[in-house]
Short mmCIF file of C-alpha atoms in Angstrom, two decimals:
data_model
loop_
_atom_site.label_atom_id
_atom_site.label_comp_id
_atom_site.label_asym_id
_atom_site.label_seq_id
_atom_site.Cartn_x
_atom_site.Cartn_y
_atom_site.Cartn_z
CA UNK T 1 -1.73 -22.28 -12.36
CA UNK T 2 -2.85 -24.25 -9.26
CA UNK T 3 -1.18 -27.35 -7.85
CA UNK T 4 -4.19 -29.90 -6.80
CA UNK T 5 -4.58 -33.36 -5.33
CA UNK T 6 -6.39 -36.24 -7.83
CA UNK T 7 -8.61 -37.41 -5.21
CA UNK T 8 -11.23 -39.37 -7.12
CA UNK T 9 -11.26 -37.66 -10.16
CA UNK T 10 -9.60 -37.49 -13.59
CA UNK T 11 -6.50 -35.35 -15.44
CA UNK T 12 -6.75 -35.00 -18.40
CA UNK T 13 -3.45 -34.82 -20.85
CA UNK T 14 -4.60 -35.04 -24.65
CA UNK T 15 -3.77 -36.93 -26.38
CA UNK T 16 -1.43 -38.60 -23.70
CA UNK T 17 -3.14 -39.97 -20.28
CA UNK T 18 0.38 -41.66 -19.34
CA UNK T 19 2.80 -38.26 -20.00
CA UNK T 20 6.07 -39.50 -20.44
CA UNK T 21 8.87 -38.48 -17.51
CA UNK T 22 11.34 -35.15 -18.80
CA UNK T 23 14.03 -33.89 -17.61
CA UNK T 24 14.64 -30.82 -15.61
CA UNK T 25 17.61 -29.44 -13.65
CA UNK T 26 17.04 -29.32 -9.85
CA UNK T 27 19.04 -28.90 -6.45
CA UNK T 28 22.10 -30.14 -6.02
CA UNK T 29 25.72 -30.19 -7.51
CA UNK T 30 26.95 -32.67 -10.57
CA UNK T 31 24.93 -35.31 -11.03
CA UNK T 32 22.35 -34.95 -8.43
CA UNK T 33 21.14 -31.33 -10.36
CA UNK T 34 19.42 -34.02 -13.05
CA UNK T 35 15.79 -34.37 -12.02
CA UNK T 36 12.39 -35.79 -13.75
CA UNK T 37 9.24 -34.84 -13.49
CA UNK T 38 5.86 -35.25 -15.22
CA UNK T 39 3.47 -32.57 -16.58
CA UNK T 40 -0.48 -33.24 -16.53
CA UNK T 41 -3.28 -30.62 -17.94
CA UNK T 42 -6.74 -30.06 -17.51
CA UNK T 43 -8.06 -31.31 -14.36
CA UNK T 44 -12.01 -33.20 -14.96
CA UNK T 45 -13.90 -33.20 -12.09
CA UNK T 46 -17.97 -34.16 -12.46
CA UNK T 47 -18.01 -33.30 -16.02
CA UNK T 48 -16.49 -30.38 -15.72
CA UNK T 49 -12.45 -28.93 -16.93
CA UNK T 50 -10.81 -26.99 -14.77
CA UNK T 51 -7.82 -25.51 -16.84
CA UNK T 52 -4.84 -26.40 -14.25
CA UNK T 53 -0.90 -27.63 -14.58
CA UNK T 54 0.01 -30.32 -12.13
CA UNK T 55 3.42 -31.52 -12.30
CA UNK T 56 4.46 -34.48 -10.43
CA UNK T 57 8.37 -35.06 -10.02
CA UNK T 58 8.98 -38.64 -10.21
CA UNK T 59 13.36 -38.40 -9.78
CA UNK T 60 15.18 -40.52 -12.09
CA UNK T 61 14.71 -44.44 -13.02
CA UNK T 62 17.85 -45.31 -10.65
CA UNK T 63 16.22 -43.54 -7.68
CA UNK T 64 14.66 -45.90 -4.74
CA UNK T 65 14.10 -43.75 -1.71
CA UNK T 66 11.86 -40.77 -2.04
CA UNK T 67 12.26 -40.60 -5.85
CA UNK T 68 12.43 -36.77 -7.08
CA UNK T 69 12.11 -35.38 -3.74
CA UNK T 70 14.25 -32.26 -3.30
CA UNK T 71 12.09 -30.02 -1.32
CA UNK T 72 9.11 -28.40 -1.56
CA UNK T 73 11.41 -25.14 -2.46
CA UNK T 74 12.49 -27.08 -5.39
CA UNK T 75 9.03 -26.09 -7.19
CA UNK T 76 9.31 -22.48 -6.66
CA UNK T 77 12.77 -22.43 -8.33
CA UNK T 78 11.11 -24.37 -11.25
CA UNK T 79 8.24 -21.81 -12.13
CA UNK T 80 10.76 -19.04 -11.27
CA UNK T 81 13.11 -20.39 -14.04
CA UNK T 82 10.17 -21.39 -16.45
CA UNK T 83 8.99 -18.06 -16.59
CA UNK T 84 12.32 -16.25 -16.53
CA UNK T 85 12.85 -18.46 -20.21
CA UNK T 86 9.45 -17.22 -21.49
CA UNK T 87 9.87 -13.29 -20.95
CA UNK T 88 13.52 -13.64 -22.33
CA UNK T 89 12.72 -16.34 -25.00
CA UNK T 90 15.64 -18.43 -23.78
CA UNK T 91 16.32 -22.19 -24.55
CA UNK T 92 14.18 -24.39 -22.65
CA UNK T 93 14.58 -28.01 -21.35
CA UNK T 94 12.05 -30.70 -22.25
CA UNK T 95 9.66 -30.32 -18.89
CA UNK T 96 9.88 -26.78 -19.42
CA UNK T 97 9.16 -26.97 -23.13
CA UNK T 98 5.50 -29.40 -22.11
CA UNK T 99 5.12 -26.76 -19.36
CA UNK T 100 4.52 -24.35 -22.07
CA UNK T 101 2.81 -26.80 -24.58
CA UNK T 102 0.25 -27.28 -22.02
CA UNK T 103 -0.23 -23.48 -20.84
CA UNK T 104 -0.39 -22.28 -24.19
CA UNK T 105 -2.15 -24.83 -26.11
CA UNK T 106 -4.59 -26.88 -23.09
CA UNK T 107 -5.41 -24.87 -20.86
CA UNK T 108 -5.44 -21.66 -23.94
CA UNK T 109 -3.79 -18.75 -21.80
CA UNK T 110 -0.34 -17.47 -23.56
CA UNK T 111 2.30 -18.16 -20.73
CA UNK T 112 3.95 -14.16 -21.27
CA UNK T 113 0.31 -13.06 -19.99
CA UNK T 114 1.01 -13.95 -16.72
CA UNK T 115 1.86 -11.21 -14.22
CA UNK T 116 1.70 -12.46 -10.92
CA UNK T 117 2.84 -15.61 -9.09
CA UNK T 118 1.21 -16.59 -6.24
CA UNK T 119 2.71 -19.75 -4.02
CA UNK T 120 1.11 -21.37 -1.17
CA UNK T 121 2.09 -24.61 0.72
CA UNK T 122 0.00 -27.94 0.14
CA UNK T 123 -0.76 -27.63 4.12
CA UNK T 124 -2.04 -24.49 4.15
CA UNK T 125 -5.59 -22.83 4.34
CA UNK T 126 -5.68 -19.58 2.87
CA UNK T 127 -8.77 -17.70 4.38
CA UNK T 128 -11.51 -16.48 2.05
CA UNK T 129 -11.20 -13.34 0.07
CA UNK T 130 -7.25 -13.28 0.87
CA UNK T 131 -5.97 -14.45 -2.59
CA UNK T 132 -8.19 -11.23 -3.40
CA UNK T 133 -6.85 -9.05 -1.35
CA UNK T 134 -3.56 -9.98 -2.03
CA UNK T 135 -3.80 -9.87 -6.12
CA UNK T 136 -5.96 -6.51 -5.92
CA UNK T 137 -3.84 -4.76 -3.21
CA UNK T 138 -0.42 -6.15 -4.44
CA UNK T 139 -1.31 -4.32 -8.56
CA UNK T 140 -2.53 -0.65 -7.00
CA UNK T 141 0.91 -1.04 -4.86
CA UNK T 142 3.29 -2.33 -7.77
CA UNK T 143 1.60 0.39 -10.42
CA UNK T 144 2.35 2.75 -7.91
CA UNK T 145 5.36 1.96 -6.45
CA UNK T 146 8.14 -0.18 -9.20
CA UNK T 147 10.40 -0.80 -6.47
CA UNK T 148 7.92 -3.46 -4.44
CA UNK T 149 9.37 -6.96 -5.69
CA UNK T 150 6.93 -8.81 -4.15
CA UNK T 151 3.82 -9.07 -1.30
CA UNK T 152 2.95 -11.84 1.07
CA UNK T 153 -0.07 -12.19 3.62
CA UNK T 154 0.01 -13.49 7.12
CA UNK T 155 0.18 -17.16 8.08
CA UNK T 156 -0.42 -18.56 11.83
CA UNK T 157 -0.32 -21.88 13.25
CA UNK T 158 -3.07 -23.67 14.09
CA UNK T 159 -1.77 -25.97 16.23
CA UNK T 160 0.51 -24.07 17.98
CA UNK T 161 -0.52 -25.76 21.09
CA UNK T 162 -0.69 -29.29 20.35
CA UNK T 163 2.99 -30.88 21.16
CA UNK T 164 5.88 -29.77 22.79
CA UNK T 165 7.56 -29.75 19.30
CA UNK T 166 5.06 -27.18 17.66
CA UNK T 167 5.56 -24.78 20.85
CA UNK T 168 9.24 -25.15 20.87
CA UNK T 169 8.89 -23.62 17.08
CA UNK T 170 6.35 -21.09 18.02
CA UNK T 171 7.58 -19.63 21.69
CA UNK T 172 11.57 -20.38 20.62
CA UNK T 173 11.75 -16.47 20.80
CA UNK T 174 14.40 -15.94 23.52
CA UNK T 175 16.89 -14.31 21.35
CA UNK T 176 15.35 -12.88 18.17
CA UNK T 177 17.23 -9.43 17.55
CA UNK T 178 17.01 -9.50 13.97
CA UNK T 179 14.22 -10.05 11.14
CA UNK T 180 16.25 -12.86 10.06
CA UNK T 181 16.08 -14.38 12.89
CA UNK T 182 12.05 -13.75 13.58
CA UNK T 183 11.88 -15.41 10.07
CA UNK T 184 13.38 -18.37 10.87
CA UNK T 185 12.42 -19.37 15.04
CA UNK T 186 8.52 -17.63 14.77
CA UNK T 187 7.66 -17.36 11.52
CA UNK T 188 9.19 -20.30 9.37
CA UNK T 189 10.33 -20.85 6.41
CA UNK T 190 7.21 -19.64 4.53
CA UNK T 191 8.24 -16.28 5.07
CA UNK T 192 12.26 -16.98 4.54
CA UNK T 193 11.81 -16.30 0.66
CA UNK T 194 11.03 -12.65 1.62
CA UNK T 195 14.13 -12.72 3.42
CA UNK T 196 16.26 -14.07 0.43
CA UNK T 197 14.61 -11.66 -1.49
CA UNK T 198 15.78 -8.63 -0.03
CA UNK T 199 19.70 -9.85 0.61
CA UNK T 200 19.18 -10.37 -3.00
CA UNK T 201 17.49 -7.37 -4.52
CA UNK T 202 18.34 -4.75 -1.58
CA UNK T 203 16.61 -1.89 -3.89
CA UNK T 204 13.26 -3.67 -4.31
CA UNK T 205 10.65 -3.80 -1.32
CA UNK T 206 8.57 -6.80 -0.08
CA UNK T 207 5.49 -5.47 1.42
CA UNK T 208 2.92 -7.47 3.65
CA UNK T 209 -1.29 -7.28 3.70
CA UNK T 210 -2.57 -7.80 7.47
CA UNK T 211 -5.97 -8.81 5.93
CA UNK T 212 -4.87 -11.53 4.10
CA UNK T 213 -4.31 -14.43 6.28
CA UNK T 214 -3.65 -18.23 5.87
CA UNK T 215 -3.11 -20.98 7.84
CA UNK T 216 -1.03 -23.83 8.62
CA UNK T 217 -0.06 -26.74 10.80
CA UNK T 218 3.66 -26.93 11.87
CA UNK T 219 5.36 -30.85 12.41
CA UNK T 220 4.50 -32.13 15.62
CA UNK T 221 6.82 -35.25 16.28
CA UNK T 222 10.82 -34.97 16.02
CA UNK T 223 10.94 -36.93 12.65
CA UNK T 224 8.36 -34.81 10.23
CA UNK T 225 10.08 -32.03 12.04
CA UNK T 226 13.52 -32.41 11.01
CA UNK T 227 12.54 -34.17 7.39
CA UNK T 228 12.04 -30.26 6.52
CA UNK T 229 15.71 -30.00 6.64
CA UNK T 230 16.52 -32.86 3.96
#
């Protein structure tokens, strides 16, 4: 399941071109947990289908300012919960319910087949061979090992250098003492899920493959910087 830009070209969503907007639960307390998103299938690009699922949150109809936008975190919770509901067979809410419509019956893959998630940010390179490395390496490792949860690669900046906003976040290193703390000052919040992860699950392990390396470009002006934090 990959998460692509339009550009020029085409989705395709048989027999609907215009999907309709579902809801979902998302961050937040009360009221602000309702959320809407839409769910698009096949991707057409110069004649040919690429089986893909895009979906594009779009907030609810009374929502003006940044409609549907509750972090880029927000995702990861939704596939999380979408496939926790299809290896229980629990009740599912309508995006959830086209989510597997479109898996199952578009793109022709049974959603229960899938054993690995792999998330990457929308600003982020990922070097070639490394989603190999890291699907290949991370199967020999969980086969052999039950208690690895998880495995992650290694992302750099690449513009480390370019303001004094994206050094402050790379060279803030002063008073890191803990892994936590690497996490958050050096290595961002890319790498804060592992983090979570093990507070969580304390018996599992989160391993990481040197050879698999990505990268990405950190906010350089106050604003973009502290719009990560909304």
């Amino acid at each position: 399941m990959n998460l692509w830009s339009t550009g020029n070209n085409t989705w395709t969503n048989y027999p609907n071109l215009n999907p309709k907007s579902l809801s979902f639960l998302s961050l937040g307390k009360g009221s602000r947990q309702h959320n809407m998103g839409k769910v698009y299938g096949l991707y057409e690009c110069a004649g040919h289908v690429v089986p893909c699922l895009v979906i594009v949150k779009v907030g609810k109809p009374t929502e003006c300012a940044r409609p549907g936008n509750c972090g880029k975190c927000e995702l990861q919770i939704v596939m999380t919960h979408f496939l926790n509901k299809v290896y229980f067979n629990s009740p599912m809410n309508p995006m959830e319910l086209e989510m597997y419509h479109q898996i199952k019956n578009a793109i022709g893959v049974n959603p229960t087949f899938y054993e690995s998630l792999f998330t990457v940010n929308a600003n982020t390179a990922v070097e070639l061979l490394s989603v190999n490395c890291l699907i290949s390496t991370s199967f020999c490792r969980m086969i052999h090992n039950k208690k690895v949860l998880g495995i992650c690669g290694k992302t750099e900046l690449t513009n480390a250098k370019k303001s004094i906003i994206t050094m402050m976040q790379y060279t803030c290193t002063n008073y890191v003492d803990t892994l936590h703390m690497k996490n958050l000052l050096l290595l961002g919040e890319n790498c804060y899920l592992i983090t979570l992860l093990l507070k969580h699950y304390p018996l599992p392990k989160a391993q990481m493959i040197r050879n698999a390396h990505a990268y990405t470009v950190a906010p350089s002006d106050w604003k973009t910087l502290l719009s990560q934090h909304d």
